Coordinates of C-alpha atoms in Angstrom, one line a residue:
M536 CA -9.2 -20.0 -22.2
T537 CA -5.7 -19.0 -21.2
V538 CA -4.4 -21.0 -18.3
I539 CA -2.2 -19.1 -16.0
D540 CA 1.4 -20.5 -15.9
L541 CA 1.5 -20.6 -12.0
P542 CA 5.2 -21.7 -11.7
I543 CA 6.1 -18.3 -13.5
V544 CA 3.7 -16.5 -11.1
W545 CA 5.4 -18.0 -8.2
A546 CA 8.9 -17.5 -9.3
C547 CA 8.0 -13.7 -9.7
I548 CA 6.5 -13.6 -6.1
I549 CA 9.5 -15.4 -4.5
G550 CA 11.9 -13.3 -6.6
L551 CA 10.3 -10.1 -5.5
G552 CA 10.1 -11.3 -1.8
V553 CA 13.8 -12.1 -1.9
F554 CA 14.6 -8.7 -3.7
I555 CA 12.7 -6.7 -1.2
Y556 CA 14.4 -8.5 1.7
V557 CA 17.8 -7.6 0.2
L558 CA 17.0 -4.1 -0.1
L559 CA 15.4 -3.7 3.4
D560 CA 17.3 -6.0 5.4
G561 CA 20.5 -5.0 3.4
F562 CA 20.8 -1.6 4.9
D563 CA 19.5 -2.9 8.2
L564 CA 22.3 -5.4 8.5
G565 CA 24.7 -3.0 7.0
I566 CA 24.2 -0.6 10.1
G567 CA 26.1 -3.4 12.2
L568 CA 28.7 -3.7 9.5
L569 CA 29.5 0.1 10.0
F570 CA 29.6 0.0 13.7
P571 CA 33.3 -0.6 13.8
F572 CA 33.9 2.8 12.0
F573 CA 32.3 4.6 14.7
D574 CA 33.4 4.4 18.3
A575 CA 31.4 7.0 20.0
A576 CA 28.4 5.6 21.9
Q577 CA 26.0 8.6 20.7
D578 CA 26.9 7.8 17.1
R579 CA 26.1 4.1 17.3
Q580 CA 22.8 4.9 19.0
V581 CA 21.7 7.2 16.5
M582 CA 22.7 4.7 13.8
M583 CA 20.6 2.0 15.6
N584 CA 17.7 4.3 16.2
T585 CA 17.3 4.9 12.4
V586 CA 16.2 1.2 11.8
A587 CA 14.8 0.5 15.2
P588 CA 11.1 0.8 14.2
V589 CA 11.4 -1.2 11.1
W590 CA 14.2 -3.8 11.3
D591 CA 11.9 -6.6 12.3
G592 CA 9.3 -6.0 9.7
N593 CA 12.1 -6.0 7.0
E594 CA 12.7 -9.7 7.8
T595 CA 9.1 -10.5 7.0
F596 CA 10.3 -10.9 3.3
L597 CA 12.8 -13.6 4.1
V598 CA 10.0 -15.6 5.7
L599 CA 7.8 -15.0 2.7
G600 CA 10.6 -16.3 0.2
G601 CA 11.4 -19.3 2.4
A602 CA 7.6 -20.4 2.8
G603 CA 6.9 -19.6 -0.8
L604 CA 9.9 -21.8 -2.0
Y605 CA 8.7 -24.7 0.4
G606 CA 5.3 -24.7 -0.9
A607 CA 5.4 -23.7 -4.7
F608 CA 8.8 -25.5 -5.5
P609 CA 9.4 -28.2 -2.9
I610 CA 12.0 -30.1 -5.1
A611 CA 14.1 -26.7 -5.1
Y612 CA 13.7 -26.4 -1.3
S613 CA 14.7 -30.0 -0.7
T614 CA 17.6 -29.5 -3.0
L615 CA 19.1 -26.1 -2.0
L616 CA 18.8 -26.6 1.6
P617 CA 21.0 -29.8 1.9
A618 CA 23.5 -28.2 -0.6
N619 CA 23.7 -24.9 1.8
Y620 CA 22.9 -26.3 5.4
M621 CA 26.0 -24.9 7.0
P622 CA 25.9 -21.3 5.7
L623 CA 22.2 -21.1 6.2
I624 CA 22.3 -22.4 9.8
L625 CA 25.1 -19.8 10.4
M626 CA 23.1 -17.1 9.0
V627 CA 20.2 -18.0 11.3
I628 CA 22.7 -17.8 14.1
G629 CA 24.0 -14.5 13.0
L630 CA 20.4 -13.1 12.8
I631 CA 19.7 -14.4 16.3
F632 CA 22.8 -12.8 17.9
R633 CA 22.0 -9.6 16.1
G634 CA 18.3 -9.6 17.2
A635 CA 19.1 -10.3 20.8
A636 CA 21.8 -7.5 20.6
F637 CA 19.3 -5.1 19.2
E638 CA 16.9 -5.8 22.2
I639 CA 19.3 -6.1 25.0
R640 CA 21.9 -3.5 24.1
G641 CA 19.7 -0.5 25.0
K642 CA 19.1 -1.8 28.4
A643 CA 22.8 -2.9 29.1
T644 CA 25.1 -0.7 31.0
R645 CA 28.5 -2.7 31.8
T646 CA 27.9 -5.3 29.2
Q647 CA 26.9 -2.9 26.3
H648 CA 30.3 -3.3 24.6
A649 CA 29.8 -7.0 24.5
W650 CA 26.4 -6.6 22.9
D651 CA 27.9 -4.1 20.5
L652 CA 30.1 -6.9 19.5
A653 CA 27.4 -9.3 19.1
F654 CA 25.5 -6.9 16.9
M655 CA 28.3 -6.4 14.6
G656 CA 29.4 -10.1 14.5
G657 CA 25.9 -11.3 13.9
S658 CA 25.3 -8.6 11.1
A659 CA 28.7 -9.7 9.4
L660 CA 28.0 -13.4 9.6
A661 CA 24.5 -13.2 8.3
S662 CA 25.5 -10.9 5.4
F663 CA 28.6 -13.2 4.7
C664 CA 26.5 -16.4 4.7
Q665 CA 23.9 -14.9 2.6
G666 CA 26.6 -14.2 -0.1
I667 CA 28.0 -17.6 0.2
V668 CA 24.5 -19.0 -0.7
L669 CA 24.3 -16.6 -3.6
G670 CA 27.8 -17.8 -4.8
S671 CA 26.8 -21.5 -4.4
L672 CA 23.6 -21.0 -6.4
L673 CA 25.4 -19.3 -9.3
Q674 CA 28.2 -21.9 -9.5
G675 CA 25.5 -24.7 -9.5
T676 CA 24.2 -27.6 -7.5
E677 CA 25.0 -31.1 -8.2
T678 CA 21.8 -33.1 -8.5
A679 CA 20.5 -36.5 -9.7
N680 CA 16.9 -37.3 -10.2
G681 CA 16.0 -34.0 -8.6
Q682 CA 18.0 -34.6 -5.2
F683 CA 21.3 -33.2 -4.0
V684 CA 24.2 -35.5 -4.4
G685 CA 27.1 -33.2 -3.5
G686 CA 29.1 -33.2 -0.3
A687 CA 28.6 -31.4 2.8
F688 CA 31.0 -28.6 1.8
A689 CA 29.9 -28.4 -1.9
W690 CA 29.0 -24.7 -1.2
L691 CA 32.5 -23.8 0.0
S692 CA 34.7 -22.4 -3.0
P693 CA 36.7 -19.4 -3.5
F694 CA 34.0 -17.8 -5.6
S695 CA 31.2 -18.2 -3.0
L696 CA 33.5 -16.8 -0.3
F697 CA 34.3 -13.8 -2.4
C698 CA 30.4 -13.5 -3.1
G699 CA 30.2 -13.3 0.7
I700 CA 32.6 -10.4 0.8
G701 CA 30.7 -8.8 -2.0
V702 CA 27.5 -9.0 -0.1
I703 CA 29.1 -7.5 3.0
V704 CA 30.3 -4.6 0.9
T705 CA 26.9 -4.1 -0.8
Y706 CA 25.0 -4.0 2.6
A707 CA 27.5 -1.6 4.1
T708 CA 27.1 0.7 1.1
L709 CA 23.4 0.5 1.3
A710 CA 23.4 1.3 5.2
C711 CA 25.8 4.3 4.3
G712 CA 23.4 5.7 1.8
W713 CA 20.4 5.2 4.4
L714 CA 22.4 7.0 7.2
I715 CA 23.1 10.0 4.8
L716 CA 19.3 10.1 4.3
K717 CA 18.5 9.8 8.0
T718 CA 21.2 11.7 9.9
Q719 CA 22.5 15.2 9.9
D720 CA 25.6 17.4 11.0
V721 CA 28.7 15.5 12.0
L722 CA 27.6 12.0 11.6
Q723 CA 26.1 12.8 8.1
R724 CA 29.3 14.2 6.9
K725 CA 31.2 11.1 8.2
M726 CA 28.8 8.9 6.2
R727 CA 29.4 11.0 3.1
F728 CA 33.2 10.6 3.6
L729 CA 32.7 6.9 4.0
M730 CA 30.4 6.5 1.0
M731 CA 33.0 7.9 -1.4
R732 CA 35.3 5.0 -0.4
L733 CA 32.6 2.2 -0.2
I734 CA 31.1 2.9 -3.6
W735 CA 34.6 2.2 -5.2
L736 CA 34.8 -0.9 -3.2
L737 CA 31.3 -1.9 -4.5
S738 CA 32.4 -1.2 -8.0
A739 CA 35.4 -3.4 -7.6
A740 CA 33.5 -6.3 -6.1
I741 CA 30.9 -6.2 -8.9
G742 CA 33.6 -6.1 -11.6
I743 CA 35.5 -9.0 -10.0
V744 CA 32.4 -11.2 -9.6
S745 CA 31.4 -10.4 -13.2
V746 CA 34.9 -11.3 -14.6
W747 CA 35.2 -14.3 -12.4
T748 CA 31.8 -15.5 -13.5
V749 CA 32.7 -15.3 -17.1
I750 CA 36.2 -17.1 -16.7
G751 CA 35.1 -19.6 -13.9
L752 CA 31.5 -20.5 -14.7
P753 CA 31.2 -21.5 -18.2
A754 CA 27.3 -22.4 -17.8
V755 CA 26.6 -18.8 -16.8
A756 CA 28.9 -17.4 -19.4
H757 CA 27.0 -19.2 -21.9
R758 CA 23.7 -17.8 -20.8
W759 CA 25.3 -14.3 -20.9
F760 CA 26.7 -14.6 -24.4
A761 CA 25.7 -17.5 -26.5
S762 CA 22.0 -18.0 -25.5
G763 CA 20.1 -14.8 -26.8
N764 CA 20.4 -13.1 -23.4
L765 CA 23.2 -10.6 -24.3
V766 CA 20.6 -8.0 -25.5
W767 CA 19.1 -8.1 -22.0
F768 CA 22.3 -8.3 -20.1
L769 CA 24.2 -5.5 -22.1
P770 CA 22.6 -2.5 -20.4
V771 CA 23.4 -3.8 -17.0
P772 CA 27.0 -2.8 -16.7
V773 CA 26.4 0.5 -18.5
L774 CA 23.6 1.4 -15.9
V775 CA 25.8 0.2 -12.9
A776 CA 28.6 2.6 -14.1
A777 CA 26.1 5.4 -14.5
C778 CA 24.7 4.8 -10.8
V779 CA 28.2 4.6 -9.5
L780 CA 29.0 8.1 -11.0
G781 CA 25.7 9.2 -10.0
V782 CA 26.3 8.3 -6.2
L783 CA 29.9 10.0 -6.4
R784 CA 28.2 13.3 -7.8
S785 CA 25.4 13.4 -5.4
V786 CA 27.6 13.0 -2.5
R787 CA 29.8 15.8 -3.7
L788 CA 26.7 17.9 -4.2
E789 CA 25.6 16.8 -0.5
H790 CA 22.2 15.4 -1.8
E791 CA 20.3 13.9 0.9
A792 CA 18.2 10.9 -0.8
T793 CA 20.0 10.4 -4.3
P794 CA 23.0 8.3 -2.8
F795 CA 20.6 5.9 -1.3
L796 CA 18.3 5.6 -4.1
L797 CA 21.3 5.0 -6.8
T798 CA 22.6 2.5 -4.4
L799 CA 19.1 0.7 -4.5
G800 CA 19.5 0.9 -8.3
I801 CA 22.8 -0.8 -8.3
C802 CA 21.3 -3.6 -6.2
F803 CA 18.3 -4.0 -8.7
L804 CA 20.7 -4.2 -11.7
G805 CA 22.9 -6.9 -9.8
Y806 CA 19.7 -8.8 -9.1
S807 CA 18.5 -8.6 -12.6
G808 CA 22.0 -10.0 -13.8
L809 CA 21.5 -12.9 -11.3
V810 CA 18.0 -13.7 -12.8
I811 CA 19.4 -13.4 -16.4
S812 CA 22.2 -15.8 -15.3
I813 CA 20.0 -18.6 -13.9
W814 CA 16.5 -18.3 -15.7
P815 CA 14.4 -20.3 -16.1
N816 CA 16.2 -22.6 -13.8
I817 CA 15.6 -22.4 -10.0
V818 CA 18.3 -25.0 -9.0
P819 CA 21.2 -24.3 -11.6
P820 CA 22.2 -25.8 -13.9
S821 CA 19.7 -28.3 -14.4
I822 CA 16.3 -27.9 -12.6
S823 CA 13.9 -25.5 -14.0
I824 CA 10.9 -23.8 -12.2
W825 CA 8.4 -26.2 -13.9
E826 CA 10.3 -29.3 -12.9
A827 CA 10.6 -28.2 -9.3
S828 CA 7.0 -27.2 -9.1
S829 CA 4.4 -28.6 -6.7
S830 CA 0.9 -29.5 -8.0
H831 CA -1.2 -26.8 -9.8
S832 CA -3.8 -27.2 -7.0
S833 CA -1.4 -26.5 -4.2
Q834 CA 0.1 -23.5 -6.1
L835 CA -3.2 -22.2 -6.8
F836 CA -4.4 -22.7 -3.2
M837 CA -1.3 -20.7 -1.9
L838 CA -1.7 -18.1 -4.5
I839 CA -5.1 -17.1 -3.1
G840 CA -3.8 -16.8 0.4
T841 CA -0.8 -14.9 -0.8
A842 CA -2.9 -12.5 -2.8
I843 CA -4.8 -11.6 0.5
V844 CA -1.7 -11.6 2.8
L845 CA 1.0 -9.9 0.6
P846 CA -0.8 -6.6 -0.1
V847 CA -1.3 -6.3 3.8
I848 CA 2.4 -6.9 4.2
L849 CA 3.4 -4.2 1.7
V850 CA 1.0 -1.7 3.1
Y851 CA 2.1 -2.5 6.6
N852 CA 5.7 -2.1 5.6
A853 CA 5.2 1.1 3.7
M854 CA 3.3 2.7 6.7
Q855 CA 6.2 2.0 8.9
Y856 CA 8.6 3.9 6.8
R857 CA 6.0 6.8 6.3
V858 CA 5.3 7.0 10.1
F859 CA 8.9 7.1 10.9
R860 CA 10.3 9.3 8.3
G861 CA 12.5 12.2 8.8
K862 CA 15.7 12.7 10.4
V863 CA 17.1 11.0 13.5
T864 CA 19.1 12.9 16.0
E865 CA 21.0 12.4 19.4
R866 CA 18.0 14.0 21.3
D867 CA 15.6 11.5 20.1
P868 CA 14.6 8.7 22.6
G869 CA 16.8 5.6 22.4
Y870 CA 15.5 2.1 21.5
H871 CA 14.2 0.4 24.6

């Protein structure tokens, strides 16, 4: 009888949850990052209305990833959190400000500009801190006997800060693709113009992070080139370049959905590169998914509940996007 390797199953579930969160809340957060490029109140309202019905549901997958990590890999949870307390707390603060601004902005009159600033600042802070955590994960966590032994600012490095900037650029590009799909006329043309610039910034950020990783993170470079993973990694940069060229071409040809879909593809390729860089470790460079796992019975119990709840979450989110599909215009009612 074949025994299911539950740590691998749970690694896939958590990885899927985090990936879906990055995609969905990525363009969601990116709306706030694009606000500074549009001063007109009606443009900002249309931009916000494109995600108004779905933004809170997008964050469900962040909860799934965090709860799954706590229950299935408690050692990883108790190691990664203290290693990244500051950026994670700041991320939550950013999400709180952003959520409050989302709810209050539509009802505010004299203070609407202040809530616009809160929306922009919260989106930027949350995005930047997520990138810092990503950079911290890649550069490795100092542990001893499965516990974090680094300093309070071990997450702080030039590499992690640049990853924060890279995530901001990624989310802004995702949002631009989303808004090309969801808007029309003048606002859509502005988004196409912006997309042609952002996709080059995204390409540069991906290239810099890749080169920096090879030069500055020997453990990750070893996984890429000296551990048999090169055959898996080699198609990634080629496909990223193809997606970038596809975005440029589709914007010039005024395609509606293609720029957004290809940007999603770039995110998937970047995520696959992350997985190749750290697998099978969940706390690089030394703690694997099996070493960080909870007991088999705990993981099995959680898996039964997840097998019931996760399809419901996926169907619910899919229905949101189906019900609210189509263009959003200035004539549509605002978010109240």
